[in-house]
PDB file of C-alpha atoms in Angstrom:
ATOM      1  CA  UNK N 349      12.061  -9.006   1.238  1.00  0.00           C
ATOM      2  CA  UNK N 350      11.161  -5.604   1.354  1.00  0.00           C
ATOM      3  CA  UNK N 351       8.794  -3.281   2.837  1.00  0.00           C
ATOM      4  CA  UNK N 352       5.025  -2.921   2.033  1.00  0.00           C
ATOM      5  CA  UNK N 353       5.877   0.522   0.732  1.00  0.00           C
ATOM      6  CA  UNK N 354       8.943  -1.223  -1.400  1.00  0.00           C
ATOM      7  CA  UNK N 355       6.256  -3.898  -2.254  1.00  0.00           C
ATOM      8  CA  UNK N 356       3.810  -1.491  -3.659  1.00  0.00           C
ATOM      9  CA  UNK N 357       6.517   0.162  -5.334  1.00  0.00           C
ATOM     10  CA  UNK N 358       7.429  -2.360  -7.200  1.00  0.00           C
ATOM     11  CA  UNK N 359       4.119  -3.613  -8.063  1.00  0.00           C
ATOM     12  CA  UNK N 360       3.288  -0.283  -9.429  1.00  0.00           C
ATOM     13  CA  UNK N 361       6.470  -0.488 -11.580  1.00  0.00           C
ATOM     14  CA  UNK N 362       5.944  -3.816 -13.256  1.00  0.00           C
ATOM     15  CA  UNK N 363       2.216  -2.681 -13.400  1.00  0.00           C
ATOM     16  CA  UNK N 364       3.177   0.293 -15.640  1.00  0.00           C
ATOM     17  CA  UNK N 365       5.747  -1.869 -17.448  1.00  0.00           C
ATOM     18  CA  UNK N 366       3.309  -4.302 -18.952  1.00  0.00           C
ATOM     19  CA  UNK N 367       1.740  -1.027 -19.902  1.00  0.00           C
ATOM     20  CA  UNK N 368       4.933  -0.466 -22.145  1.00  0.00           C
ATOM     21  CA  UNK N 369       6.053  -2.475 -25.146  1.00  0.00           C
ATOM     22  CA  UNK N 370       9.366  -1.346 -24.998  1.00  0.00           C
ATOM     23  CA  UNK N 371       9.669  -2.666 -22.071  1.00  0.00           C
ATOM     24  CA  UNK N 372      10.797  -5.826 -20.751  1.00  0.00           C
ATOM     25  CA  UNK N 373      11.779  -7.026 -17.186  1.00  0.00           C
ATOM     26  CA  UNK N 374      15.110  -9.320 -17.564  1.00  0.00           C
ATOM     27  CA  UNK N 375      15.331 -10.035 -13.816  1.00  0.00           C
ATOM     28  CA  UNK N 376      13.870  -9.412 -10.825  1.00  0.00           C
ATOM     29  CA  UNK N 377      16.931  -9.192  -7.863  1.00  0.00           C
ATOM     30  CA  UNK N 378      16.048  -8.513  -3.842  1.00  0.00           C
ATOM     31  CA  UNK N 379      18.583  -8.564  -1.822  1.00  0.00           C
ATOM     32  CA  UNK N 380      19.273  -7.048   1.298  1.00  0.00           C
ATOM     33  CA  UNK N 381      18.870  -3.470   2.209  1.00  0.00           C
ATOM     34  CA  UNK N 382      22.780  -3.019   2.556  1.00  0.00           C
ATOM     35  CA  UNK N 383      24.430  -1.284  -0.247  1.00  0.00           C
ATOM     36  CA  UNK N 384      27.400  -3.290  -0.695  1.00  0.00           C
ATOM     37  CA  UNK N 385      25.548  -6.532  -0.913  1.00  0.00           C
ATOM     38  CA  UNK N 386      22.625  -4.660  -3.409  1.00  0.00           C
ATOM     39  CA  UNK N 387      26.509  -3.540  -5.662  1.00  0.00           C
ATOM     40  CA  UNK N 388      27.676  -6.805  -5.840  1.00  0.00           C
ATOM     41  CA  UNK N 389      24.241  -8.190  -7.001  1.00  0.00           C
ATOM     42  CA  UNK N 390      24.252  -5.447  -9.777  1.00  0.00           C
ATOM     43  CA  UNK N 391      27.550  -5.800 -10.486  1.00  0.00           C
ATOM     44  CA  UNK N 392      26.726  -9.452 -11.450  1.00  0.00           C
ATOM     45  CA  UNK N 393      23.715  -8.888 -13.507  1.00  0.00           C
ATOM     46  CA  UNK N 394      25.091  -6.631 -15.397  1.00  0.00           C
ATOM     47  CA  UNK N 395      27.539  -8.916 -16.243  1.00  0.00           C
ATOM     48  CA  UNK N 396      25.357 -11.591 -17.415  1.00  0.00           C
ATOM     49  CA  UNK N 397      22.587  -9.819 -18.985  1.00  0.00           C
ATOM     50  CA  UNK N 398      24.796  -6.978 -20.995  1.00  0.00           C
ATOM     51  CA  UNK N 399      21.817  -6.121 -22.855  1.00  0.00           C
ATOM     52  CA  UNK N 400      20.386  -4.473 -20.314  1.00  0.00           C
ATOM     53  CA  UNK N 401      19.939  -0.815 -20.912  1.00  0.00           C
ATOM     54  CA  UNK N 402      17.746   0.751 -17.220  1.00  0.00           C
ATOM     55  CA  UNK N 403      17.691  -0.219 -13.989  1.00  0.00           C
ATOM     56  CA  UNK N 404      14.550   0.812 -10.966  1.00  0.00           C
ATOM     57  CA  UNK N 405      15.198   0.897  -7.387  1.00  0.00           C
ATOM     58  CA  UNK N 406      12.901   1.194  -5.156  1.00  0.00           C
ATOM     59  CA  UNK N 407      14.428   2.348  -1.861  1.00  0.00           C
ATOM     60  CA  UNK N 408      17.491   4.965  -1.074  1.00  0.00           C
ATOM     61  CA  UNK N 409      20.035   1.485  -0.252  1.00  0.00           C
ATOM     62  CA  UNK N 410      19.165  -0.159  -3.389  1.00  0.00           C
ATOM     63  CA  UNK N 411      19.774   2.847  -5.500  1.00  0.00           C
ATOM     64  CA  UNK N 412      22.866   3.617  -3.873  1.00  0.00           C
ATOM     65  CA  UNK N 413      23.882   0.263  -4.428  1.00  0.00           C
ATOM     66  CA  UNK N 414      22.934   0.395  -8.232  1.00  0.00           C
ATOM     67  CA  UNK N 415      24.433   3.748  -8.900  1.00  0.00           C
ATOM     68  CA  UNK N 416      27.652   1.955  -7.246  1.00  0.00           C
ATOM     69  CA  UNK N 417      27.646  -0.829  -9.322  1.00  0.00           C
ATOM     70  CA  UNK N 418      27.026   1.428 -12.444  1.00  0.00           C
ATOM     71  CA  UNK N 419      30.334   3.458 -11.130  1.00  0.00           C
ATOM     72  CA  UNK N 420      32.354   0.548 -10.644  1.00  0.00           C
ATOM     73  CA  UNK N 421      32.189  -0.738 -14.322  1.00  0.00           C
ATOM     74  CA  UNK N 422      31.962   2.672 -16.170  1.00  0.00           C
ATOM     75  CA  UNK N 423      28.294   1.906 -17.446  1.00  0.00           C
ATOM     76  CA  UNK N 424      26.992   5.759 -16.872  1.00  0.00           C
ATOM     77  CA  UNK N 425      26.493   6.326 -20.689  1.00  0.00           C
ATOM     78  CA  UNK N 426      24.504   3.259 -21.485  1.00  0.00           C
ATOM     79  CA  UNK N 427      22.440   2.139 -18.213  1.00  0.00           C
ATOM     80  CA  UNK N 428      19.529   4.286 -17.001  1.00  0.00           C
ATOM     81  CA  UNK N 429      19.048   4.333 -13.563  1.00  0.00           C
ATOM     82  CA  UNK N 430      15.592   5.571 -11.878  1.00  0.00           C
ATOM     83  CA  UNK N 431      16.314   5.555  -8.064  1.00  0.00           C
ATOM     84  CA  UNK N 432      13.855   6.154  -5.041  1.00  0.00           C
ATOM     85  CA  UNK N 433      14.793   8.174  -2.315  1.00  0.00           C
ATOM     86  CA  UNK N 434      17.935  10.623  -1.778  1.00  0.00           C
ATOM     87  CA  UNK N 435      20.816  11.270   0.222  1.00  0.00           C
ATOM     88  CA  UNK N 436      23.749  13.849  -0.583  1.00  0.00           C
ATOM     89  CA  UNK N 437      25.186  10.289  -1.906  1.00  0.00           C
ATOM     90  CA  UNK N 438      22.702  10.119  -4.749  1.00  0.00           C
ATOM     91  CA  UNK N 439      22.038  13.322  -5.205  1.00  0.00           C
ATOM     92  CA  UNK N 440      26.035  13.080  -6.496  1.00  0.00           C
ATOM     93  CA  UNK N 441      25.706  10.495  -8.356  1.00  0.00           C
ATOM     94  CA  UNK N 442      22.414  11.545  -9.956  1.00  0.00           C
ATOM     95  CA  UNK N 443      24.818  14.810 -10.541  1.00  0.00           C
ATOM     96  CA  UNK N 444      28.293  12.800 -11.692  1.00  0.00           C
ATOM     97  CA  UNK N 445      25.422  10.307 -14.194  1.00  0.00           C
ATOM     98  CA  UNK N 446      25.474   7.033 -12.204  1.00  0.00           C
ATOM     99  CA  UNK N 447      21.707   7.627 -11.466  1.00  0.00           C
ATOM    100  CA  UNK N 448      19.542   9.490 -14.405  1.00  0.00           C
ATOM    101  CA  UNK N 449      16.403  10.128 -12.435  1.00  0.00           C
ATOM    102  CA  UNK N 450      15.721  10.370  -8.815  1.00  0.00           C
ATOM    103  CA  UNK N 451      11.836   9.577  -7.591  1.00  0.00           C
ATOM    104  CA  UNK N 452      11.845  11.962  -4.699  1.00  0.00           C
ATOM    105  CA  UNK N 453       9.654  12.055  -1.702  1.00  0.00           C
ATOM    106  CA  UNK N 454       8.542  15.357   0.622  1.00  0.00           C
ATOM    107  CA  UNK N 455       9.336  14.681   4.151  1.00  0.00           C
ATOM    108  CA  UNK N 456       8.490  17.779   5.647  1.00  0.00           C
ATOM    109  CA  UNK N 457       5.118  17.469   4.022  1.00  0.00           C
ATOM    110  CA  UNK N 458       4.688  13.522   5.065  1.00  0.00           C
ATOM    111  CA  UNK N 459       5.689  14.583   8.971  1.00  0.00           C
ATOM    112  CA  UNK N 460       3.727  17.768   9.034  1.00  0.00           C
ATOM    113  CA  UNK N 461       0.535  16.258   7.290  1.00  0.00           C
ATOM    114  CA  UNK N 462       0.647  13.106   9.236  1.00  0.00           C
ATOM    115  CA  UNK N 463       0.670  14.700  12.498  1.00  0.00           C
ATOM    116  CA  UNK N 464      -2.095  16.657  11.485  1.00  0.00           C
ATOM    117  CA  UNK N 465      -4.561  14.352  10.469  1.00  0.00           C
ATOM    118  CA  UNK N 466      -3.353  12.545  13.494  1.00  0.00           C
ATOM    119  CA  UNK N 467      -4.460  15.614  15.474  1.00  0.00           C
ATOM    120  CA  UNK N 468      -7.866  15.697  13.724  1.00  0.00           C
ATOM    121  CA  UNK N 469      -8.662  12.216  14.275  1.00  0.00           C
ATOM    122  CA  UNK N 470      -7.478  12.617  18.484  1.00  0.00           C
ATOM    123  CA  UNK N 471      -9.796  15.408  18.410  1.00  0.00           C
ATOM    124  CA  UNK N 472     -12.557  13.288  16.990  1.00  0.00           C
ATOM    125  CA  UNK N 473     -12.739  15.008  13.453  1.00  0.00           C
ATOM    126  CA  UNK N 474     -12.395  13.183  10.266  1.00  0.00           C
ATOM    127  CA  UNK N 475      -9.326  14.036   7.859  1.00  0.00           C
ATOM    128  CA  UNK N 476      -9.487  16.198   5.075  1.00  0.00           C
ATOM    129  CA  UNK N 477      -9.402  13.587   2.225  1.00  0.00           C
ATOM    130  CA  UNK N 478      -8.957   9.796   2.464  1.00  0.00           C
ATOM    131  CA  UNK N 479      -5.829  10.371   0.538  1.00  0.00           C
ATOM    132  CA  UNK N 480      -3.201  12.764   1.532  1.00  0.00           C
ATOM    133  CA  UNK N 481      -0.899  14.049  -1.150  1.00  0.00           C
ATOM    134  CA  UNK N 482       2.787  14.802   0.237  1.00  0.00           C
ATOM    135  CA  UNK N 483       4.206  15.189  -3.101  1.00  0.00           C
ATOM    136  CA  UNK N 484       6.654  13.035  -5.099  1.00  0.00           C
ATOM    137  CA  UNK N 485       8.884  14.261  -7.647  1.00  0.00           C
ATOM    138  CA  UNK N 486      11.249  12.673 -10.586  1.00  0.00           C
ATOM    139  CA  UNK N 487      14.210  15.218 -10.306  1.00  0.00           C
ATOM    140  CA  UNK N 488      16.862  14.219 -13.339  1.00  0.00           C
ATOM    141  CA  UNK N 489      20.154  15.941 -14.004  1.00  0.00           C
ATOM    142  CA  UNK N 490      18.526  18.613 -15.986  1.00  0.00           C
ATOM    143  CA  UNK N 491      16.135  19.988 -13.616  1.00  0.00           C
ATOM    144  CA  UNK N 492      17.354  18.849 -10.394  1.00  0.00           C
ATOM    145  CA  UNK N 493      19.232  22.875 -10.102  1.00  0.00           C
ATOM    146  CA  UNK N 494      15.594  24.633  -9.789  1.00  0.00           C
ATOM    147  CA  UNK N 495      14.948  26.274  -6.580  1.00  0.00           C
ATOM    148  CA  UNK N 496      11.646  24.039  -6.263  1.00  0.00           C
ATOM    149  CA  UNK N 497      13.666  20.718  -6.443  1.00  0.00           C
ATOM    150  CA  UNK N 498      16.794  21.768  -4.724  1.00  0.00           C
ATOM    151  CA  UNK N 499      14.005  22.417  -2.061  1.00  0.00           C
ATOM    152  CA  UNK N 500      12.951  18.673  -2.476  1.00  0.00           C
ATOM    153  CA  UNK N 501      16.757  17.377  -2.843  1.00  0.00           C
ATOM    154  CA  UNK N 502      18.239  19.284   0.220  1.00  0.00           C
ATOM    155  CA  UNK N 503      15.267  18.936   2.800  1.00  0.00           C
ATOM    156  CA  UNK N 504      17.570  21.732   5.315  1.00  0.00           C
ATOM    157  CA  UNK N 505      16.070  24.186   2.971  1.00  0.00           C
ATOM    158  CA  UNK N 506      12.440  23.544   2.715  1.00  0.00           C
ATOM    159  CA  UNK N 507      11.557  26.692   4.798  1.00  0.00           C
ATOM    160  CA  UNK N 508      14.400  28.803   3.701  1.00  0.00           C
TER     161      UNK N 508
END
């Protein structure tokens, strides 16, 4: 089982995929967070359902996992991949086509944010907004060169 963030996540997903009539959820796999386990499992899917054309993660494991499995059995060309999180690992692969799309979080933003409404609320003042907005991007292949996202994709650099 997953996190409550990974949870939500995935909730959202098959929300928005009922949404779409081109698309339809074969299988459902949750697995461990370790990336060798979350490879074999893909590996194995794939296998049996060869019709299937995209693949969501919803954590940095489980894409690494994916975008392992997707290596191992040469299906770059014909398997979408939309992966959550990044590493220098993914980032590679979303460069080398095992992984199509990256859903990329701010860090900076979550850590710096955080601790300031954190601050507020010590100090007995009420956050700006119920919701704080950290940022999330999808950063594909195409776009994932641009100062803005190699900001997002290489975290070192945010304040360079």
């Amino acid at each position: 089982m997953h996190s409550e963030n990974g949870q939500k996540r995935e909730q959202g997903f098959e929300a928005a995929a009922a949404r779409e009539s081109r698309a339809h959820i074969v299988e459902k796999i949750n697995c461990s967070s370790q990336s060798e386990t979350v490879q074999a499992e893909t590996r194995s899917l794939l296998l049996r359902h060869p019709e299937i054309n995209a693949i969501v993660t919803f954590n940095e494991l489980t894409t690494l996992g994916v975008g392992h499995a997707i290596e191992e059995l040469g299906l770059q060309d014909t398997v979408r991949v939309v992966g959550f999180d990044n590493n220098v690992v993914s980032v590679g692969m979303l460069e080398t086509g095992e992984i199509d799309v990256l859903i990329v979080q701010n860090p900076f933003a979550m850590g710096y944010l955080g601790l300031e409404a954190a601050f507020r609320l010590i100090n007995g003042q009420q956050p700006d907004a119920d919701h704080i907005d950290t940022e999330v991007r999808a950063i594909g292949r195409e776009d994932m060169y641009t100062e803005q996202n190699q900001k997002f994709l290489f975290s070192f650099t945010q304040n360079q």
